[in-house]
CSV table of C-alpha atoms in Angstrom, one decimal:
chain,number,residue,atom,x,y,z
A,1258,MET,CA,52.1,47.7,-31.3
A,1259,ALA,CA,55.0,45.3,-31.3
A,1260,ILE,CA,54.7,42.1,-29.4
A,1261,SER,CA,57.7,41.2,-27.2
A,1262,SER,CA,59.4,37.9,-27.3
A,1263,PHE,CA,58.2,37.1,-23.8
A,1264,THR,CA,54.6,37.7,-24.7
A,1265,LYS,CA,55.0,35.4,-27.8
A,1266,ALA,CA,56.4,32.7,-25.6
A,1267,LYS,CA,53.6,33.1,-23.1
A,1268,ILE,CA,50.9,32.8,-25.9
A,1269,PHE,CA,52.7,29.7,-27.3
A,1270,CYS,CA,52.7,28.0,-23.9
A,1271,ARG,CA,48.9,28.7,-23.5
A,1272,LEU,CA,48.2,27.3,-27.0
A,1273,SER,CA,50.3,24.3,-26.3
A,1274,SER,CA,48.6,23.7,-23.0
A,1275,THR,CA,45.2,24.0,-24.6
A,1276,GLN,CA,46.1,21.5,-27.4
A,1277,PHE,CA,47.5,19.0,-24.8
A,1278,ILE,CA,44.3,19.2,-22.7
A,1279,SER,CA,42.1,18.6,-25.7
A,1280,THR,CA,43.9,15.4,-26.9
A,1281,VAL,CA,45.6,13.5,-24.1
A,1282,PRO,CA,43.1,13.6,-21.2
A,1283,PRO,CA,40.5,11.2,-23.0
A,1284,LYS,CA,43.2,8.5,-23.0
A,1285,ILE,CA,44.2,9.2,-19.5
A,1286,SER,CA,40.5,9.3,-18.4
A,1287,GLN,CA,39.8,6.0,-20.1
A,1288,PHE,CA,42.8,4.4,-18.5
A,1289,ARG,CA,41.8,5.7,-15.1
A,1290,ASN,CA,38.2,4.5,-15.6
A,1291,LYS,CA,39.6,1.0,-16.5
A,1292,ILE,CA,41.6,0.9,-13.3
A,1293,PHE,CA,38.7,2.1,-11.2
A,1294,LEU,CA,36.3,-0.4,-12.8
A,1295,ALA,CA,38.8,-3.3,-12.4
A,1296,ASN,CA,39.2,-2.6,-8.7
A,1297,LEU,CA,35.5,-2.1,-8.3
A,1298,LEU,CA,34.4,-5.3,-10.1
A,1299,ARG,CA,37.0,-7.4,-8.2
A,1300,ARG,CA,35.4,-6.2,-5.0
A,1301,TYR,CA,32.1,-7.5,-6.3
A,1302,GLY,CA,33.3,-11.0,-7.0
A,1303,PHE,CA,34.9,-11.0,-10.5
A,1304,SER,CA,37.9,-13.2,-11.0
A,1305,PRO,CA,40.9,-11.9,-12.9
A,1306,SER,CA,40.0,-13.9,-16.1
A,1307,GLN,CA,36.3,-12.8,-15.9
A,1308,LEU,CA,37.4,-9.2,-15.3
A,1309,HIS,CA,39.6,-9.1,-18.4
A,1310,THR,CA,36.9,-10.7,-20.6
A,1311,PHE,CA,34.1,-8.4,-19.3
A,1312,LEU,CA,36.1,-5.2,-19.8
A,1313,ALA,CA,37.3,-6.3,-23.3
A,1314,ARG,CA,33.7,-6.9,-24.4
A,1315,ASN,CA,32.2,-3.7,-22.9
A,1316,HIS,CA,34.3,-0.7,-23.9
A,1317,PHE,CA,31.3,1.6,-23.4
A,1318,LEU,CA,31.8,1.3,-19.7
A,1319,LEU,CA,35.3,2.8,-20.0
A,1320,ASN,CA,33.8,5.9,-21.8
A,1321,HIS,CA,31.1,6.4,-19.2
A,1322,SER,CA,30.8,10.0,-18.1
A,1323,ASN,CA,30.4,9.1,-14.5
A,1324,VAL,CA,31.9,5.8,-13.4
A,1325,HIS,CA,30.7,6.4,-9.9
A,1326,GLU,CA,27.2,5.8,-11.2
A,1327,ILE,CA,28.3,2.3,-12.1
A,1328,GLN,CA,29.2,1.7,-8.5
A,1329,SER,CA,25.8,3.0,-7.4
A,1330,SER,CA,24.2,0.6,-9.9
A,1331,LEU,CA,26.1,-2.4,-8.5
A,1332,ASN,CA,25.0,-1.4,-5.0
A,1333,ILE,CA,21.4,-1.5,-6.2
A,1334,LEU,CA,21.8,-4.9,-7.7
A,1335,LEU,CA,23.3,-6.2,-4.5
A,1336,SER,CA,20.3,-4.8,-2.6
A,1337,PHE,CA,18.2,-7.3,-4.5
A,1338,LYS,CA,20.2,-10.1,-2.8
A,1339,ILE,CA,21.0,-11.8,-6.1
A,1340,PRO,CA,23.3,-14.8,-5.7
A,1341,GLN,CA,26.9,-14.3,-6.7
A,1342,THR,CA,26.8,-16.6,-9.7
A,1343,CYS,CA,23.6,-15.1,-11.0
A,1344,PHE,CA,24.9,-11.6,-10.4
A,1345,ILE,CA,28.0,-12.1,-12.6
A,1346,SER,CA,26.1,-14.0,-15.2
A,1347,LEU,CA,23.6,-11.1,-15.4
A,1348,LEU,CA,26.3,-8.6,-16.0
A,1349,PHE,CA,27.9,-10.8,-18.7
A,1350,ASP,CA,24.6,-11.5,-20.5
A,1351,CYS,CA,23.2,-8.0,-20.2
A,1352,PRO,CA,25.8,-5.3,-19.2
A,1353,ALA,CA,23.3,-2.6,-20.1
A,1354,VAL,CA,21.5,-3.4,-16.9
A,1355,LEU,CA,24.0,-1.2,-15.1
A,1356,ASP,CA,22.0,1.8,-16.3
A,1357,PHE,CA,21.5,3.7,-13.0
A,1358,ASN,CA,18.2,5.3,-13.9
A,1359,PHE,CA,16.7,2.0,-15.0
A,1360,LEU,CA,17.8,0.3,-11.8
A,1361,LYS,CA,16.6,3.1,-9.6
A,1362,LYS,CA,13.1,2.6,-10.9
A,1363,TRP,CA,13.3,-1.1,-10.3
A,1364,GLN,CA,14.5,-0.5,-6.8
A,1365,ILE,CA,11.4,1.4,-6.0
A,1366,GLY,CA,9.3,-1.3,-7.7
A,1367,VAL,CA,11.0,-4.2,-5.9
A,1368,SER,CA,10.4,-2.6,-2.6
A,1369,GLU,CA,6.7,-2.7,-3.3
A,1370,PHE,CA,6.6,-6.5,-3.9
A,1371,GLY,CA,9.5,-7.5,-1.8
A,1372,ASP,CA,7.3,-9.6,0.5
A,1373,SER,CA,5.4,-11.3,-2.3
A,1374,GLY,CA,7.6,-14.4,-2.4
A,1375,VAL,CA,9.4,-13.5,-5.7
A,1376,SER,CA,12.9,-14.9,-5.4
A,1377,PRO,CA,16.1,-12.9,-6.1
A,1378,VAL,CA,16.8,-15.2,-9.0
A,1379,ALA,CA,13.4,-14.4,-10.5
A,1380,ILE,CA,14.2,-10.7,-10.2
A,1381,CYS,CA,17.6,-11.3,-11.9
A,1382,SER,CA,15.9,-13.0,-14.9
A,1383,ALA,CA,13.3,-10.2,-15.1
A,1384,LEU,CA,15.9,-7.5,-15.0
A,1385,ALA,CA,17.8,-8.9,-18.1
A,1386,LEU,CA,14.6,-9.3,-20.1
A,1387,SER,CA,13.2,-5.9,-19.1
A,1388,LYS,CA,16.3,-4.0,-20.1
A,1389,ARG,CA,16.5,-5.8,-23.5
A,1390,PHE,CA,12.8,-5.1,-24.3
A,1391,GLN,CA,12.4,-1.8,-22.5
A,1392,ILE,CA,9.9,-3.1,-20.0
A,1393,ASP,CA,9.4,-1.0,-16.8
A,1394,SER,CA,8.9,-2.3,-13.3
A,1395,ASP,CA,5.2,-1.3,-13.4
A,1396,LEU,CA,4.4,-3.7,-16.2
A,1397,PHE,CA,6.3,-6.4,-14.3
A,1398,LEU,CA,4.3,-5.8,-11.1
A,1399,ASP,CA,1.1,-5.9,-13.2
A,1400,ARG,CA,2.0,-9.3,-14.7
A,1401,VAL,CA,2.9,-10.7,-11.2
A,1402,GLY,CA,-0.5,-9.5,-9.9
A,1403,GLY,CA,-2.2,-11.2,-12.9
A,1404,LEU,CA,-0.5,-14.5,-12.2
A,1405,LYS,CA,-1.6,-14.3,-8.6
A,1406,ASP,CA,-5.1,-13.7,-9.7
A,1407,LEU,CA,-5.0,-16.9,-11.8
A,1408,GLY,CA,-4.3,-18.7,-8.5
A,1409,PHE,CA,-0.6,-19.4,-8.7
A,1410,ASN,CA,1.0,-19.7,-5.3
A,1411,GLY,CA,4.4,-18.2,-4.4
A,1412,GLY,CA,6.5,-21.3,-5.3
A,1413,VAL,CA,5.0,-21.8,-8.7
A,1414,LEU,CA,5.1,-18.1,-9.4
A,1415,THR,CA,8.8,-17.9,-8.5
A,1416,ARG,CA,9.7,-20.9,-10.5
A,1417,VAL,CA,7.9,-19.6,-13.6
A,1418,LEU,CA,9.7,-16.2,-13.4
A,1419,GLU,CA,13.1,-17.9,-12.9
A,1420,ARG,CA,12.8,-20.3,-15.7
A,1421,PHE,CA,10.5,-18.5,-18.2
A,1422,PRO,CA,10.7,-14.7,-17.5
A,1423,ARG,CA,9.1,-14.1,-21.0
A,1424,ILE,CA,5.8,-14.7,-19.3
A,1425,ILE,CA,5.8,-11.0,-18.3
A,1426,MET,CA,5.5,-10.2,-22.1
A,1427,MET,CA,2.4,-12.5,-22.4
A,1428,ASN,CA,-1.1,-11.3,-21.9
A,1429,GLY,CA,-3.7,-13.1,-19.7
A,1430,ASP,CA,-5.5,-14.7,-22.6
A,1431,GLU,CA,-2.4,-16.5,-23.8
A,1432,ILE,CA,-1.8,-18.0,-20.3
A,1433,CYS,CA,-5.5,-18.9,-19.9
A,1434,GLU,CA,-5.3,-20.7,-23.3
A,1435,LYS,CA,-2.6,-23.0,-22.0
A,1436,ILE,CA,-4.5,-23.6,-18.8
A,1437,GLY,CA,-7.6,-24.5,-20.8
A,1438,LEU,CA,-5.7,-27.0,-22.9
A,1439,LEU,CA,-4.4,-28.8,-19.8
A,1440,GLU,CA,-7.9,-28.8,-18.2
A,1441,GLY,CA,-9.3,-30.3,-21.5
A,1442,THR,CA,-7.0,-33.3,-21.0
A,1443,GLY,CA,-8.5,-33.9,-17.5
A,1444,ILE,CA,-5.6,-32.5,-15.5
A,1445,SER,CA,-6.6,-31.2,-12.1
A,1446,ARG,CA,-5.7,-27.8,-10.7
A,1447,TYR,CA,-2.9,-29.4,-8.7
A,1448,GLY,CA,-1.6,-31.1,-11.9
A,1449,ILE,CA,-1.6,-27.8,-13.7
A,1450,GLU,CA,0.4,-26.2,-11.0
A,1451,ARG,CA,2.8,-29.1,-11.2
A,1452,VAL,CA,3.2,-28.6,-15.0
A,1453,PHE,CA,3.9,-24.9,-14.5
A,1454,HIS,CA,6.4,-25.6,-11.7
A,1455,TYR,CA,8.5,-28.4,-13.4
A,1456,PHE,CA,8.2,-27.3,-17.0
A,1457,PRO,CA,7.4,-23.5,-17.3
A,1458,GLU,CA,8.9,-23.4,-20.8
A,1459,PHE,CA,5.7,-25.1,-21.9
A,1460,LEU,CA,4.1,-21.6,-21.7
A,1461,GLY,CA,6.1,-20.5,-24.8
A,1462,PHE,CA,4.6,-23.2,-27.1
A,1463,ASP,CA,1.8,-22.4,-29.5
A,1464,VAL,CA,-1.4,-24.2,-28.7
A,1465,GLU,CA,-2.7,-24.7,-32.2
A,1466,ASN,CA,0.5,-25.4,-34.0
A,1467,ARG,CA,2.5,-27.3,-31.4
A,1468,LEU,CA,0.6,-28.6,-28.3
A,1469,LYS,CA,-2.7,-29.9,-29.9
A,1470,PRO,CA,-0.9,-31.7,-32.8
A,1471,LEU,CA,1.4,-33.3,-30.2
A,1472,LEU,CA,-1.5,-34.6,-28.1
A,1473,ASP,CA,-3.2,-35.9,-31.3
A,1474,GLU,CA,0.0,-37.8,-32.2
A,1475,PHE,CA,0.0,-39.5,-28.8
A,1476,LEU,CA,-3.6,-40.6,-29.5
A,1477,GLU,CA,-2.7,-41.9,-33.0
A,1478,LEU,CA,0.1,-44.0,-31.5
A,1479,GLY,CA,-2.5,-45.9,-29.5
A,1480,PHE,CA,-2.1,-44.2,-26.1
A,1481,SER,CA,-5.3,-43.6,-24.1
A,1482,GLU,CA,-6.3,-40.1,-22.8
A,1483,ASP,CA,-5.9,-41.3,-19.3
A,1484,GLU,CA,-2.4,-42.6,-20.0
A,1485,ILE,CA,-1.4,-39.3,-21.7
A,1486,ARG,CA,-2.8,-37.3,-18.8
A,1487,ASP,CA,-0.9,-39.4,-16.2
A,1488,GLU,CA,2.4,-39.2,-18.1
A,1489,ILE,CA,2.0,-35.4,-18.4
A,1490,ILE,CA,1.5,-35.1,-14.7
A,1491,ARG,CA,4.3,-37.5,-13.9
A,1492,ASP,CA,6.9,-35.6,-16.1
A,1493,PRO,CA,5.6,-32.4,-17.7
A,1494,ARG,CA,8.7,-32.4,-20.0
A,1495,VAL,CA,6.6,-34.7,-22.2
A,1496,LEU,CA,5.0,-31.6,-23.6
A,1497,GLY,CA,8.4,-30.5,-24.9
A,1498,MET,CA,8.6,-33.3,-27.4
A,1499,GLU,CA,8.8,-32.3,-31.1
A,1500,LEU,CA,6.1,-33.5,-33.5
A,1501,GLY,CA,7.0,-37.0,-34.8
A,1502,GLU,CA,9.7,-37.5,-32.1
A,1503,MET,CA,7.8,-40.1,-30.1
A,1504,SER,CA,7.2,-42.1,-33.3
A,1505,ARG,CA,10.9,-42.2,-34.0
A,1506,CYS,CA,11.7,-43.2,-30.5
A,1507,LEU,CA,9.2,-46.0,-30.5
A,1508,GLY,CA,10.5,-47.1,-33.9
A,1509,LEU,CA,14.0,-47.4,-32.5
A,1510,LEU,CA,12.7,-49.5,-29.6
A,1511,LYS,CA,11.0,-52.0,-31.9
A,1512,THR,CA,14.2,-52.7,-33.8
A,1513,LEU,CA,16.4,-53.3,-30.8
A,1514,LYS,CA,18.3,-56.5,-30.7
A,1515,CYS,CA,19.2,-57.2,-27.1
A,1516,ARG,CA,18.7,-59.8,-24.4
A,1517,VAL,CA,15.1,-60.4,-23.3
A,1518,PRO,CA,15.7,-59.3,-19.7
A,1519,ILE,CA,17.0,-55.9,-20.9
A,1520,LYS,CA,14.1,-55.4,-23.3
A,1521,LEU,CA,11.6,-56.3,-20.5
A,1522,LYS,CA,13.2,-53.8,-18.2
A,1523,ILE,CA,13.1,-51.1,-20.8
A,1524,PHE,CA,9.3,-51.6,-21.3
A,1525,SER,CA,8.6,-52.3,-17.6
A,1526,GLU,CA,6.8,-49.0,-17.2
A,1527,GLY,CA,5.0,-49.0,-20.5
A,1528,GLU,CA,5.7,-48.0,-24.1
A,1529,PHE,CA,5.1,-44.3,-23.4
A,1530,ARG,CA,7.7,-44.1,-20.6
A,1531,ALA,CA,10.2,-46.2,-22.7
A,1532,GLY,CA,9.8,-43.9,-25.7
A,1533,PHE,CA,10.2,-40.7,-23.6
A,1534,GLY,CA,13.3,-42.3,-22.0
A,1535,VAL,CA,14.8,-42.6,-25.4
A,1536,LYS,CA,14.1,-39.0,-26.1
A,1537,LEU,CA,15.8,-37.9,-22.9
A,1538,ARG,CA,18.9,-39.9,-23.7
A,1539,VAL,CA,19.0,-38.6,-27.3
A,1540,ASP,CA,18.8,-35.0,-26.0
A,1541,CYS,CA,21.6,-35.8,-23.5
A,1542,LEU,CA,23.9,-37.1,-26.3
A,1543,CYS,CA,23.1,-34.2,-28.6
A,1544,LYS,CA,23.9,-31.7,-25.8
A,1545,GLN,CA,27.4,-33.2,-25.6
A,1546,GLY,CA,28.0,-32.5,-29.3
A,1547,LEU,CA,26.5,-35.4,-31.3
A,1548,ILE,CA,23.9,-35.0,-34.0
A,1549,ARG,CA,20.6,-36.8,-33.7
A,1550,ARG,CA,21.4,-39.5,-36.2
A,1551,GLU,CA,24.5,-40.4,-34.2
A,1552,ALA,CA,22.7,-40.4,-31.0
A,1553,PHE,CA,20.0,-42.8,-32.3
A,1554,LYS,CA,22.8,-45.1,-33.7
A,1555,ILE,CA,24.5,-45.2,-30.3
A,1556,LEU,CA,21.3,-46.1,-28.5
A,1557,TRP,CA,20.5,-48.8,-31.1
A,1558,LYS,CA,23.9,-50.4,-30.6
A,1559,GLU,CA,23.9,-50.0,-26.8
A,1560,PRO,CA,20.3,-50.5,-25.6
A,1561,ARG,CA,21.3,-50.6,-22.0
A,1562,LEU,CA,21.8,-46.9,-22.3
A,1563,VAL,CA,18.0,-46.4,-22.0
A,1564,LEU,CA,18.2,-47.8,-18.5
A,1565,TYR,CA,21.0,-45.5,-17.2
A,1566,GLU,CA,20.5,-42.2,-15.5
A,1567,ILE,CA,21.3,-39.1,-17.4
A,1568,GLU,CA,23.8,-38.0,-14.7
A,1569,GLU,CA,25.7,-41.3,-15.2
A,1570,ILE,CA,25.9,-40.8,-19.0
A,1571,GLU,CA,27.1,-37.2,-18.6
A,1572,ARG,CA,29.8,-38.3,-16.1
A,1573,LYS,CA,31.1,-41.0,-18.4
A,1574,ILE,CA,31.3,-38.5,-21.4
A,1575,GLU,CA,33.0,-35.9,-19.2
A,1576,PHE,CA,35.6,-38.5,-18.2
A,1577,LEU,CA,36.0,-39.6,-21.9
A,1578,VAL,CA,36.6,-36.1,-23.2
A,1579,HIS,CA,38.5,-34.3,-20.4
A,1580,ARG,CA,40.5,-37.2,-18.8
A,1581,MET,CA,40.9,-39.7,-21.5
A,1582,LYS,CA,41.2,-37.0,-24.2
A,1583,TYR,CA,38.9,-38.7,-26.8
A,1584,GLY,CA,36.5,-36.8,-28.9
A,1585,VAL,CA,32.8,-37.3,-28.3
A,1586,GLY,CA,32.5,-38.7,-31.8
A,1587,SER,CA,34.4,-41.8,-30.7
A,1588,LEU,CA,31.2,-43.0,-29.0
A,1589,VAL,CA,29.7,-43.7,-32.5
A,1590,GLU,CA,32.4,-46.3,-33.1
A,1591,VAL,CA,32.6,-47.6,-29.5
A,1592,PRO,CA,29.1,-47.2,-27.9
A,1593,GLU,CA,29.9,-50.0,-25.5
A,1594,TYR,CA,31.9,-47.4,-23.5
A,1595,LEU,CA,28.6,-45.9,-22.3
A,1596,GLY,CA,27.4,-49.3,-21.3
A,1597,ALA,CA,30.5,-50.2,-19.2
A,1598,ASN,CA,30.6,-49.9,-15.4
A,1599,PHE,CA,32.4,-46.6,-14.6
A,1600,GLU,CA,34.0,-47.5,-11.3
A,1601,LYS,CA,34.7,-51.2,-12.0
A,1602,GLN,CA,35.6,-51.2,-15.7
A,1603,ILE,CA,36.3,-47.8,-17.2
A,1604,VAL,CA,38.5,-46.2,-14.5
A,1605,PRO,CA,40.6,-49.3,-13.6
A,1606,ARG,CA,41.3,-50.1,-17.2
A,1607,TYR,CA,42.3,-46.5,-18.0
A,1608,ASN,CA,44.6,-46.4,-15.0
A,1609,VAL,CA,46.3,-49.6,-16.0
A,1610,VAL,CA,46.9,-48.5,-19.6
A,1611,GLU,CA,48.1,-45.0,-18.5
A,1612,TYR,CA,50.5,-46.6,-16.1
A,1613,LEU,CA,51.9,-49.0,-18.7
A,1614,ARG,CA,52.2,-46.2,-21.2
A,1615,SER,CA,54.2,-44.0,-18.7
A,1616,LYS,CA,56.6,-46.9,-18.1
A,1617,GLY,CA,57.1,-47.5,-21.9
A,1618,ALA,CA,55.6,-51.0,-21.6
A,1619,LEU,CA,53.2,-50.6,-24.6
A,1620,GLU,CA,54.5,-51.1,-28.1
A,1621,PHE,CA,51.3,-49.6,-29.7
A,1622,ASP,CA,48.6,-47.2,-28.9
A,1623,VAL,CA,45.7,-48.7,-27.0
A,1624,GLY,CA,42.5,-47.1,-28.6
A,1625,LEU,CA,39.1,-46.8,-26.9
A,1626,LYS,CA,37.9,-50.0,-28.6
A,1627,SER,CA,40.9,-52.0,-27.3
A,1628,LEU,CA,40.3,-50.5,-23.9
A,1629,ILE,CA,36.6,-51.3,-23.5
A,1630,LYS,CA,35.6,-54.3,-25.7
A,1631,PRO,CA,37.8,-57.1,-24.3
A,1632,SER,CA,36.3,-59.2,-21.5
A,1633,ARG,CA,37.6,-58.7,-18.0
A,1634,LEU,CA,39.6,-61.9,-18.2
A,1635,ARG,CA,41.1,-61.1,-21.6
A,1636,PHE,CA,42.1,-57.6,-20.5
A,1637,TYR,CA,43.6,-59.0,-17.3
A,1638,ASN,CA,45.7,-61.5,-19.2
A,1639,MET,CA,46.9,-58.9,-21.8
A,1640,TYR,CA,47.7,-55.9,-19.7
A,1641,VAL,CA,47.6,-56.8,-16.0
A,1642,LYS,CA,49.0,-60.3,-15.5
A,1643,PRO,CA,52.5,-59.5,-16.8
A,1644,TYR,CA,52.8,-56.6,-14.4
A,1645,PRO,CA,52.0,-57.5,-10.7
A,1646,GLU,CA,52.0,-53.8,-9.7
A,1647,CYS,CA,49.0,-53.2,-11.9
A,1648,GLU,CA,46.8,-55.7,-10.0
A,1649,LYS,CA,46.1,-53.3,-7.2
A,1650,MET,CA,44.7,-50.6,-9.5
A,1651,PHE,CA,42.8,-53.1,-11.6
A,1652,GLY,CA,41.5,-55.3,-8.8
A,1653,ARG,CA,42.6,-59.0,-8.3
A,1654,PHE,CA,40.5,-61.9,-9.4
A,1655,ALA,CA,39.2,-64.1,-6.7
A,1656,GLU,CA,41.2,-67.3,-6.1
A,1657,GLY,CA,40.3,-70.3,-8.3
A,1658,THR,CA,38.8,-68.4,-11.2
A,1659,GLY,CA,40.6,-70.4,-13.8
A,1660,LEU,CA,43.3,-67.9,-14.7
A,1661,GLN,CA,46.2,-69.2,-16.7
A,1662,GLN,CA,49.6,-69.6,-15.0
A,1663,ARG,CA,51.6,-66.4,-14.8
A,1664,HIS,CA,54.2,-65.8,-17.4
A,1665,PRO,CA,57.6,-64.3,-16.5
A,1666,VAL,CA,57.4,-60.5,-16.0
A,1667,GLY,CA,58.4,-58.7,-19.1
A,1668,MET,CA,58.1,-61.7,-21.4
A,1669,TRP,CA,54.5,-61.1,-22.3
A,1670,LYS,CA,53.9,-59.8,-25.9
A,1671,LEU,CA,51.0,-57.5,-26.4
A,1672,PHE,CA,49.0,-57.7,-29.6
A,1673,LYS,CA,46.2,-55.4,-30.9
A,1674,PRO,CA,42.7,-57.0,-30.5
A,1675,GLN,CA,41.0,-58.0,-33.7
A,1676,LYS,CA,38.4,-55.7,-35.1
A,1677,LEU,CA,34.9,-56.6,-34.0
A,1678,SER,CA,32.5,-56.2,-36.9
A,1679,GLU,CA,28.7,-56.2,-37.2
A,1680,THR,CA,26.8,-58.9,-39.0
A,1681,LYS,CA,25.1,-58.1,-42.4
A,1682,GLU,CA,21.7,-58.5,-40.8
A,1683,ASP,CA,22.5,-55.9,-38.1
A,1684,VAL,CA,23.7,-53.4,-40.7
A,1685,ASN,CA,20.6,-53.8,-42.8
A,1686,ASN,CA,18.3,-53.4,-39.8
A,1687,MET,CA,20.2,-50.2,-38.8
A,1688,LYS,CA,20.0,-48.8,-42.3
A,1689,SER,CA,16.2,-49.4,-42.5
A,1690,PHE,CA,15.7,-47.6,-39.2
A,1691,MET,CA,18.0,-44.6,-39.8
A,1692,GLU,CA,16.6,-43.7,-43.3
A,1693,PRO,CA,13.7,-41.7,-42.0
A,1694,LEU,CA,16.1,-39.7,-39.8
A,1695,VAL,CA,18.2,-38.4,-42.6
């Protein structure tokens, strides 16, 4: 039977329509999902920059068969009362946690121990770990119950789960082994809870290969068992020292060349506390981007750094990098920067130099060494005295301090300060100390 032209056209339109439906809708569907997710995540606290990065990293969410399940998953996460910063961090670190079936099981489990004192931050940490290692809520509940049976109160339990969620993957014997080690050093039950509260990461260390050799090293260095016990209770982070680290820190302290009052203040609380103080400052400098060798060199050149608080050191480095635009490596050449007073020396001098640079009054670039090393009087005479408007930002000297008579404004010629070099004896002492650190 002959097929009419109208019938052929009808069949062609149907085939074309079928082909269009099979190819184009996935792109349209993905685009619609992206718009839906973008609007959804913005309502849950994502900033535009976070939103762009999150969706670019997690294309699987755009191909989700049911994007409304993602909304249900977000609602479950919010029901855990997780703080906003932890909530966004959880999704960035482990986006697979948006699995609806996974969260539904956890919602049932959380409702069972909601009054047990476990904080929302602890739940957040446990969720990320559980999804990565396929741990269900029942095992988590069992581990929480086991920790309670060991006598841990709500505060310690919450702290451990927040800072060291991997404890839910440990069995009771491993935990008891750590407790037995602490009891063997004479630490009381209160002291053990303090260790778990302030340094729960200690639970991840191996007893035979890490903790026992560390305690033996302390004894070999001449510290008594009572002193070791007291220092552990005072600051449990002592247990986080690497093998041989205390020896290197004490070796640095013995080679310091500084004024007697500074050395007496460094050792005012004993050698153990002084050595641990060096370790904390070295870790702080390494966290900012320096290697350990450079950190030890800075501390050797600027011993006052051992006396400064970690927060103060971090504030100075942040100002150096983000405001002054120097690399953190410049501290190796000018460690005196970290020993200078932030409010009275660093900030005023920087403000003066920046002002003069903006006015075109400097004929050369003032480096970090020229900014920090000159004495207050020398810096004043070179950069402040010729320009009265700088005195307010620098701070005037008191009357009768013996300043030279003011020269006419604009007639003062600036010269680069001479390079300050170390003595040969200092270089040899530094080389002998740094050789074991290579």
